[in-house]
PDB file of C-alpha atoms and ligand atoms in Angstrom:
ATOM      1  CA  MET A  33     143.557 245.180  91.812  1.00 75.00           C
ATOM      2  CA  ILE A  34     139.859 244.513  91.637  1.00 85.00           C
ATOM      3  CA  ALA A  35     138.009 243.409  94.753  1.00 89.00           C
ATOM      4  CA  LYS A  36     137.891 239.619  95.134  1.00 96.00           C
ATOM      5  CA  VAL A  37     141.130 239.062  93.171  1.00 98.00           C
ATOM      6  CA  SER A  38     144.596 239.225  94.695  1.00 97.00           C
ATOM      7  CA  GLN A  39     148.101 238.256  93.762  1.00 98.00           C
ATOM      8  CA  ILE A  40     150.101 236.065  96.111  1.00 98.00           C
ATOM      9  CA  TYR A  41     153.885 235.698  95.998  1.00 98.00           C
ATOM     10  CA  PHE A  42     155.068 232.453  97.555  1.00 98.00           C
ATOM     11  CA  PRO A  43     158.475 232.392  99.255  1.00 97.00           C
ATOM     12  CA  VAL A  44     161.064 230.426  97.287  1.00 98.00           C
ATOM     13  CA  HIS A  45     163.456 228.188  99.209  1.00 98.00           C
ATOM     14  CA  GLY A  46     166.368 228.170  96.814  1.00 93.00           C
ATOM     15  CA  ASP A  47     169.882 226.854  97.126  1.00 96.00           C
ATOM     16  CA  GLN A  48     172.596 225.583  94.791  1.00 97.00           C
ATOM     17  CA  ARG A  49     170.398 222.563  93.929  1.00 98.00           C
ATOM     18  CA  GLY A  50     167.440 224.581  92.686  1.00 98.00           C
ATOM     19  CA  SER A  51     164.148 225.863  94.101  1.00 98.00           C
ATOM     20  CA  LEU A  52     161.325 224.661  96.329  1.00 98.00           C
ATOM     21  CA  ILE A  53     158.001 226.310  97.145  1.00 98.00           C
ATOM     22  CA  ALA A  54     155.786 225.142 100.014  1.00 98.00           C
ATOM     23  CA  ILE A  55     152.123 226.175 100.181  1.00 98.00           C
ATOM     24  CA  GLU A  56     150.689 225.821 103.671  1.00 98.00           C
ATOM     25  CA  HIS A  57     146.911 225.910 103.754  1.00 96.00           C
ATOM     26  CA  ASN A  58     145.401 228.750 105.802  1.00 98.00           C
ATOM     27  CA  ILE A  59     148.858 230.364 105.947  1.00 98.00           C
ATOM     28  CA  ASP A  60     150.148 230.928 102.399  1.00 98.00           C
ATOM     29  CA  ILE A  61     146.640 230.705 100.966  1.00 98.00           C
ATOM     30  CA  PRO A  62     143.502 231.759 102.893  1.00 98.00           C
ATOM     31  CA  PHE A  63     141.663 228.417 102.847  1.00 98.00           C
ATOM     32  CA  SER A  64     141.995 224.656 103.182  1.00 98.00           C
ATOM     33  CA  VAL A  65     142.240 222.875  99.838  1.00 98.00           C
ATOM     34  CA  LEU A  66     139.524 220.303  99.074  1.00 98.00           C
ATOM     35  CA  ARG A  67     140.338 219.913  95.376  1.00 98.00           C
ATOM     36  CA  THR A  68     143.372 220.232  93.115  1.00 98.00           C
ATOM     37  CA  TYR A  69     143.381 220.116  89.327  1.00 98.00           C
ATOM     38  CA  TYR A  70     145.712 221.184  86.566  1.00 98.00           C
ATOM     39  CA  ILE A  71     145.271 222.316  82.987  1.00 98.00           C
ATOM     40  CA  TYR A  72     147.943 221.473  80.416  1.00 98.00           C
ATOM     41  CA  GLY A  73     148.357 220.771  76.710  1.00 98.00           C
ATOM     42  CA  THR A  74     146.089 223.710  75.853  1.00 98.00           C
ATOM     43  CA  LYS A  75     146.020 224.275  72.105  1.00 97.00           C
ATOM     44  CA  GLN A  76     147.302 227.583  70.696  1.00 95.00           C
ATOM     45  CA  GLY A  77     144.653 230.315  70.385  1.00 96.00           C
ATOM     46  CA  ILE A  78     142.278 228.595  72.808  1.00 97.00           C
ATOM     47  CA  SER A  79     140.514 230.444  75.660  1.00 98.00           C
ATOM     48  CA  ARG A  80     139.239 228.569  78.723  1.00 98.00           C
ATOM     49  CA  GLY A  81     137.125 229.582  81.686  1.00 98.00           C
ATOM     50  CA  LEU A  82     134.479 232.056  80.452  1.00 98.00           C
ATOM     51  CA  HIS A  83     132.450 231.638  83.601  1.00 98.00           C
ATOM     52  CA  ALA A  84     132.187 232.808  87.210  1.00 98.00           C
ATOM     53  CA  HIS A  85     131.623 230.875  90.419  1.00 98.00           C
ATOM     54  CA  LYS A  86     128.994 231.814  92.973  1.00 98.00           C
ATOM     55  CA  ARG A  87     131.067 230.967  96.051  1.00 98.00           C
ATOM     56  CA  LEU A  88     134.183 228.996  95.096  1.00 98.00           C
ATOM     57  CA  LYS A  89     137.626 230.369  96.005  1.00 98.00           C
ATOM     58  CA  GLN A  90     140.604 229.264  93.955  1.00 98.00           C
ATOM     59  CA  VAL A  91     144.321 229.968  93.656  1.00 98.00           C
ATOM     60  CA  LEU A  92     145.829 229.639  90.161  1.00 99.00           C
ATOM     61  CA  ILE A  93     149.562 229.027  89.687  1.00 99.00           C
ATOM     62  CA  ALA A  94     151.430 228.533  86.380  1.00 98.00           C
ATOM     63  CA  LEU A  95     153.854 225.807  87.467  1.00 98.00           C
ATOM     64  CA  SER A  96     155.423 225.898  84.016  1.00 98.00           C
ATOM     65  CA  GLY A  97     155.108 228.356  81.120  1.00 98.00           C
ATOM     66  CA  SER A  98     152.690 231.274  81.176  1.00 98.00           C
ATOM     67  CA  VAL A  99     149.048 232.240  80.768  1.00 98.00           C
ATOM     68  CA  THR A 100     147.044 235.475  80.932  1.00 98.00           C
ATOM     69  CA  ILE A 101     143.959 235.656  83.138  1.00 98.00           C
ATOM     70  CA  LEU A 102     141.222 238.214  82.534  1.00 98.00           C
ATOM     71  CA  CYS A 103     139.081 238.876  85.610  1.00 98.00           C
ATOM     72  CA  GLU A 104     135.909 240.959  85.743  1.00 97.00           C
ATOM     73  CA  TYR A 105     133.947 242.013  88.806  1.00 95.00           C
ATOM     74  CA  ILE A 106     131.283 244.758  88.882  1.00 91.00           C
ATOM     75  CA  LYS A 107     132.211 246.374  85.534  1.00 88.00           C
ATOM     76  CA  LYS A 108     135.952 246.423  86.316  1.00 95.00           C
ATOM     77  CA  LYS A 109     138.287 244.243  84.228  1.00 97.00           C
ATOM     78  CA  GLU A 110     141.918 243.427  84.926  1.00 97.00           C
ATOM     79  CA  TYR A 111     144.516 241.236  83.259  1.00 98.00           C
ATOM     80  CA  TYR A 112     147.070 239.176  85.165  1.00 98.00           C
ATOM     81  CA  LEU A 113     150.086 237.395  83.741  1.00 98.00           C
ATOM     82  CA  LEU A 114     151.002 234.166  85.508  1.00 98.00           C
ATOM     83  CA  ASP A 115     154.524 233.306  84.405  1.00 98.00           C
ATOM     84  CA  SER A 116     156.318 231.968  87.454  1.00 98.00           C
ATOM     85  CA  PRO A 117     155.681 229.127  89.944  1.00 98.00           C
ATOM     86  CA  ASN A 118     156.020 231.601  92.826  1.00 98.00           C
ATOM     87  CA  LYS A 119     153.072 233.743  91.616  1.00 98.00           C
ATOM     88  CA  GLY A 120     149.538 232.831  92.612  1.00 98.00           C
ATOM     89  CA  LEU A 121     146.240 234.479  91.728  1.00 98.00           C
ATOM     90  CA  LEU A 122     143.468 234.219  94.323  1.00 98.00           C
ATOM     91  CA  ILE A 123     140.023 234.505  92.720  1.00 98.00           C
ATOM     92  CA  GLU A 124     136.975 234.573  94.972  1.00 98.00           C
ATOM     93  CA  GLY A 125     133.292 234.163  94.123  1.00 97.00           C
ATOM     94  CA  MET A 126     131.367 236.220  91.521  1.00 97.00           C
ATOM     95  CA  VAL A 127     134.412 237.002  89.364  1.00 98.00           C
ATOM     96  CA  TRP A 128     134.141 236.307  85.624  1.00 98.00           C
ATOM     97  CA  ARG A 129     137.402 234.732  84.385  1.00 98.00           C
ATOM     98  CA  GLU A 130     138.941 233.894  81.067  1.00 98.00           C
ATOM     99  CA  MET A 131     142.328 232.195  80.610  1.00 98.00           C
ATOM    100  CA  TYR A 132     144.073 232.719  77.285  1.00 98.00           C
ATOM    101  CA  ASN A 133     147.517 233.051  75.645  1.00 98.00           C
ATOM    102  CA  PHE A 134     148.596 229.715  77.100  1.00 98.00           C
ATOM    103  CA  SER A 135     152.228 229.015  76.239  1.00 98.00           C
ATOM    104  CA  LYS A 136     152.830 225.555  74.762  1.00 97.00           C
ATOM    105  CA  ASN A 137     154.451 224.297  77.970  1.00 98.00           C
ATOM    106  CA  CYS A 138     151.911 225.847  80.361  1.00 98.00           C
ATOM    107  CA  VAL A 139     150.836 223.731  83.329  1.00 98.00           C
ATOM    108  CA  LEU A 140     148.234 225.691  85.297  1.00 98.00           C
ATOM    109  CA  LEU A 141     147.682 224.348  88.809  1.00 99.00           C
ATOM    110  CA  VAL A 142     144.435 225.252  90.567  1.00 99.00           C
ATOM    111  CA  LEU A 143     143.802 224.863  94.303  1.00 98.00           C
ATOM    112  CA  ALA A 144     140.117 225.084  95.268  1.00 98.00           C
ATOM    113  CA  ASN A 145     138.319 225.324  98.602  1.00 98.00           C
ATOM    114  CA  GLU A 146     135.351 223.162  97.533  1.00 98.00           C
ATOM    115  CA  HIS A 147     134.667 219.916  95.712  1.00 98.00           C
ATOM    116  CA  TYR A 148     133.505 220.116  92.086  1.00 98.00           C
ATOM    117  CA  ASP A 149     129.928 221.382  91.854  1.00 98.00           C
ATOM    118  CA  GLU A 150     128.437 222.352  88.490  1.00 98.00           C
ATOM    119  CA  GLN A 151     125.648 224.233  90.377  1.00 98.00           C
ATOM    120  CA  ASP A 152     128.249 226.753  91.552  1.00 98.00           C
ATOM    121  CA  TYR A 153     129.093 227.808  87.960  1.00 98.00           C
ATOM    122  CA  ILE A 154     127.601 230.835  86.200  1.00 98.00           C
ATOM    123  CA  ARG A 155     128.347 230.086  82.546  1.00 98.00           C
ATOM    124  CA  ASN A 156     126.075 232.711  81.016  1.00 98.00           C
ATOM    125  CA  TYR A 157     127.661 236.188  80.829  1.00 97.00           C
ATOM    126  CA  GLU A 158     124.345 238.095  80.802  1.00 97.00           C
ATOM    127  CA  GLU A 159     123.246 236.201  83.924  1.00 97.00           C
ATOM    128  CA  PHE A 160     126.588 237.065  85.592  1.00 97.00           C
ATOM    129  CA  ILE A 161     126.182 240.792  84.755  1.00 96.00           C
ATOM    130  CA  SER A 162     122.632 240.849  86.050  1.00 95.00           C
ATOM    131  CA  MET A 163     123.597 239.031  89.296  1.00 94.00           C
ATOM    132  CA  THR A 164     126.564 241.338  90.031  1.00 91.00           C
ATOM    133  CA  SER A 165     124.677 244.550  89.224  1.00 86.00           C
ATOM    134  CA  ARG A 166     121.916 243.428  91.617  1.00 76.00           C
ATOM    135  CA  ASN A 167     124.593 242.967  94.331  1.00 65.00           C
ATOM    136  CA  VAL A 168     125.770 246.608  94.143  1.00 60.00           C
ATOM    137  CA  GLN A 169     122.291 248.157  94.378  1.00 47.00           C
TER     138      GLN A 169
HETATM  139  C1  LIG B   3     137.959 227.577  86.749  1.00 74.94           C
HETATM  140  C2  LIG B   3     139.061 227.559  85.766  1.00 74.94           C
HETATM  141  C3  LIG B   3     140.293 228.277  86.258  1.00 74.94           C
HETATM  142  C4  LIG B   3     135.635 217.999  86.544  1.00 74.94           C
HETATM  143  O1  LIG B   3     135.091 216.902  86.342  1.00 74.94           O
HETATM  144  N1  LIG B   3     136.137 218.274  87.802  1.00 74.94           N
HETATM  145  C5  LIG B   3     136.747 219.447  88.090  1.00 74.94           C
HETATM  146  O2  LIG B   3     137.177 219.665  89.244  1.00 74.94           O
HETATM  147  C6  LIG B   3     136.853 220.431  87.043  1.00 74.94           C
HETATM  148  C7  LIG B   3     137.522 221.770  87.333  1.00 74.94           C
HETATM  149  C8  LIG B   3     136.355 220.152  85.799  1.00 74.94           C
HETATM  150  N2  LIG B   3     135.755 218.944  85.577  1.00 74.94           N
HETATM  151  C9  LIG B   3     135.267 218.636  84.217  1.00 74.94           C
HETATM  152  C10 LIG B   3     134.091 219.481  83.749  1.00 74.94           C
HETATM  153  C11 LIG B   3     134.287 219.574  82.256  1.00 74.94           C
HETATM  154  O3  LIG B   3     133.699 218.439  81.644  1.00 74.94           O
HETATM  155  O4  LIG B   3     136.325 218.917  83.286  1.00 74.94           O
HETATM  156  C12 LIG B   3     135.811 219.449  82.072  1.00 74.94           C
HETATM  157  C13 LIG B   3     136.465 220.784  81.738  1.00 74.94           C
HETATM  158  O5  LIG B   3     136.047 221.767  82.714  1.00 74.94           O
HETATM  159  P1  LIG B   3     135.793 223.309  82.332  1.00 74.94           P
HETATM  160  O6  LIG B   3     135.309 223.415  80.957  1.00 74.94           O
HETATM  161  O7  LIG B   3     134.990 223.933  83.417  1.00 74.94           O
HETATM  162  O8  LIG B   3     137.330 223.860  82.399  1.00 74.94           O
HETATM  163  P2  LIG B   3     137.854 225.352  82.290  1.00 74.94           P
HETATM  164  O9  LIG B   3     139.308 225.272  82.028  1.00 74.94           O
HETATM  165  O10 LIG B   3     137.037 226.186  81.392  1.00 74.94           O
HETATM  166  O11 LIG B   3     137.644 225.955  83.800  1.00 74.94           O
HETATM  167  C14 LIG B   3     138.348 225.392  84.897  1.00 74.94           C
HETATM  168  C15 LIG B   3     137.423 225.192  86.095  1.00 74.94           C
HETATM  169  O12 LIG B   3     136.272 224.436  85.702  1.00 74.94           O
HETATM  170  C16 LIG B   3     136.945 226.495  86.706  1.00 74.94           C
HETATM  171  O13 LIG B   3     136.411 226.251  87.978  1.00 74.94           O
HETATM  172  O14 LIG B   3     137.807 228.534  87.495  1.00 74.94           O
HETATM  173  O15 LIG B   3     139.427 226.250  85.280  1.00 74.94           O
END
């Protein structure tokens, strides 16, 4: 795994009726949630994301269907498949991310530790590379 990205497996409370997952803030995920959003109805062949955040921490969960997440941090790239509601991907600040290969039925839930702030986005890849290479020197 690359630094600043980690996979989380949530415990499933299952019985003969089906399954239930509880996410307790500061226990199952390492922050309190200030914002929740979800991405769905993504058209085939579309990529989303293509940015990094300066400070924001988020956990991504495919509640339904599947999606691949590409993460990049200091010249290291890794791909993660989210294909189950018990799998979460924690992405911290300064990680470039791209979400692609959305299945038709994908509902991607995102839990964030901050309110929406466009100033926290780095949408230019060259700027991201220059900021992260400065950090390692
Ligand atoms: C991220 C990935 C995983 C809001 O008004 N409030 C919000 O909380 C968010 C997240 C977005 N928006 C608006 C801003 C844009 O006009 O919704 C529109 C689409 O947002 P964006 O193009 O940033 O969506 P994605 O799917 O490229 O990225 C989103 C998040 O923005 C981002 O933080 O990490 O999902």
